Short mmCIF file of C-alpha atoms in Angstrom, two decimals:
data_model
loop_
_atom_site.label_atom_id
_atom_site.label_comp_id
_atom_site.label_asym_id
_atom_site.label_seq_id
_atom_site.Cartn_x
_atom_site.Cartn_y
_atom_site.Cartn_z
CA UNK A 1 -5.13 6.81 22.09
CA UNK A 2 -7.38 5.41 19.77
CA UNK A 3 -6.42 4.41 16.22
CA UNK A 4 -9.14 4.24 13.15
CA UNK A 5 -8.40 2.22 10.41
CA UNK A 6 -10.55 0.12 7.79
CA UNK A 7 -9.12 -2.68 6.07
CA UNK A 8 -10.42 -5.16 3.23
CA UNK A 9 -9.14 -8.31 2.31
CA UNK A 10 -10.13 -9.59 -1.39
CA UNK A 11 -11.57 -12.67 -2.89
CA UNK A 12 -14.20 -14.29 -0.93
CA UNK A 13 -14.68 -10.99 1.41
CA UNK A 14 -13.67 -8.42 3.26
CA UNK A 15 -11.94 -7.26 6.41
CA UNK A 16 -13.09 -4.10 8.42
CA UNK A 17 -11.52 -2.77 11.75
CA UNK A 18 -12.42 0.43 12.83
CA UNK A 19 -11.23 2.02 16.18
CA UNK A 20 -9.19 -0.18 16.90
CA UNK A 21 -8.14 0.38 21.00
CA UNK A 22 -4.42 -0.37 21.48
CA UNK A 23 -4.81 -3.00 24.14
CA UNK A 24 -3.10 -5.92 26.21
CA UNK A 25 -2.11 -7.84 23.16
CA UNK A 26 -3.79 -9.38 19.93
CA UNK A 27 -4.86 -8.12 16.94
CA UNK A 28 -5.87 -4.37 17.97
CA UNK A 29 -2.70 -4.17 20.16
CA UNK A 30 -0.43 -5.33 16.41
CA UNK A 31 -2.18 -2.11 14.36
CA UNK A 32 -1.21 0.41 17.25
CA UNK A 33 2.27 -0.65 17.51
CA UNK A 34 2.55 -0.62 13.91
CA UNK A 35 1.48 2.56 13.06
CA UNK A 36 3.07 4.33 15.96
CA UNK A 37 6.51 2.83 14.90
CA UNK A 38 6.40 3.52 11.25
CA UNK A 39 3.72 6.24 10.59
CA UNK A 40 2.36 9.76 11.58
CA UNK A 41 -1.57 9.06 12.26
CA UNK A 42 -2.60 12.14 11.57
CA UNK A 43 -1.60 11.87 8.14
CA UNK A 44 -4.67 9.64 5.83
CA UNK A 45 -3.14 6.99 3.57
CA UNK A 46 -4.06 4.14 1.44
CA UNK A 47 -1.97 1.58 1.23
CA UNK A 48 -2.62 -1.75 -1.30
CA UNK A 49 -0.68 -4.89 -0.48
CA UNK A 50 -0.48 -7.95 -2.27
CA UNK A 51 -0.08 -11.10 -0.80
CA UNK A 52 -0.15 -14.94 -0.26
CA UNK A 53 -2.54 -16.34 1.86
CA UNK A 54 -2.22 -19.83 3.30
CA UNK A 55 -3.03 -21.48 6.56
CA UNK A 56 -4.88 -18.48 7.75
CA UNK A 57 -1.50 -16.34 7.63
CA UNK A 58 -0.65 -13.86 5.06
CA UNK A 59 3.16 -14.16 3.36
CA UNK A 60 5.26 -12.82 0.70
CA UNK A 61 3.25 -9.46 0.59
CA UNK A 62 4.60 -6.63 -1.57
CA UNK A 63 3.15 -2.63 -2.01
CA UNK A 64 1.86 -2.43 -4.92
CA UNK A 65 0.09 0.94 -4.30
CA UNK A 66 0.94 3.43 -1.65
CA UNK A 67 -0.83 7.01 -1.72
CA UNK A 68 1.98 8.78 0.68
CA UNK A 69 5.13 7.47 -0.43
CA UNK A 70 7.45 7.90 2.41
CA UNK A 71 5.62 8.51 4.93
CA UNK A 72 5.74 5.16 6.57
CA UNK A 73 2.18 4.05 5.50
CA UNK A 74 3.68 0.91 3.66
CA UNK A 75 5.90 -0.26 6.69
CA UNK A 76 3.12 -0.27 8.89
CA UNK A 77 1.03 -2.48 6.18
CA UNK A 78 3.57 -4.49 5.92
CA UNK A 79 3.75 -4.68 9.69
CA UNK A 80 -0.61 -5.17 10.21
CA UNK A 81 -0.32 -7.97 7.25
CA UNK A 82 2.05 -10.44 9.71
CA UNK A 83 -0.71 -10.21 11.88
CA UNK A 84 -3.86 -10.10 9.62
CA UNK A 85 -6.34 -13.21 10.70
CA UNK A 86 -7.41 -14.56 6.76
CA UNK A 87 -9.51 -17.58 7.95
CA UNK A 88 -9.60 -20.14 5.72
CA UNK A 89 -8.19 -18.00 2.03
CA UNK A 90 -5.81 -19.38 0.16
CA UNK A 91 -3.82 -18.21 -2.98
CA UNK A 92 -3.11 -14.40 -3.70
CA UNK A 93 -5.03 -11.88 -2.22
CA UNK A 94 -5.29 -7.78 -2.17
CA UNK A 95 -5.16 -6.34 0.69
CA UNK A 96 -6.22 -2.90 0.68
CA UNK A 97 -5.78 -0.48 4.04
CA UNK A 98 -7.34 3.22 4.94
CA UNK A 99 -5.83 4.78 7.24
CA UNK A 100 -7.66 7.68 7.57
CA UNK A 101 -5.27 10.37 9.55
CA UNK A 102 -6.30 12.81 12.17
CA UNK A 103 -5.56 10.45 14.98
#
């Protein structure tokens, strides 16, 4: 089953992941589990996080914009976001996901 999603990270730049493979662990493996716990993917979403970056983790994150409340969409951001790689970013960030359905 393959997954599409794009994602974008603010300040200094941006994140994109687009079909993403569920596979043996990582990254890719964190989005697939995510969204097939919490959300439908054939339904399209956006879903805007804000968060705390530090120590190339993301923490304290809270929706502040979710285009199909309940439906999931902001569990599995929430869910992504503990695994979200954010390099060397500090401070508070937005984090923005697409997910755009019709998986």
């Amino acid at each position: 089953m393959k997954i599409s999603i794009a994602i974008a990270a603010g300040l200094a730049g941006s994140f994109f992941v687009a079909q993403a493979a569920s596979a043996a662990g990582g990254f890719e493996d964190q989005m697939g589990r995510c969204l097939q716990q919490f959300a439908n993917t054939r339904d399209a979403a956006q879903v805007m996080l804000e968060c705390n970056a530090a120590d190339g983790k993301l923490s304290d994150c809270k929706v502040v914009d979710n285009s199909a409340g309940g439906k999931g969409f902001d569990k599995a951001a929430m869910c992504i976001a503990e695994k979200l790689p954010m390099g060397a970013k500090t401070g508070s960030v937005k984090v923005p996901f697409r997910f755009p359905g019709g998986a």
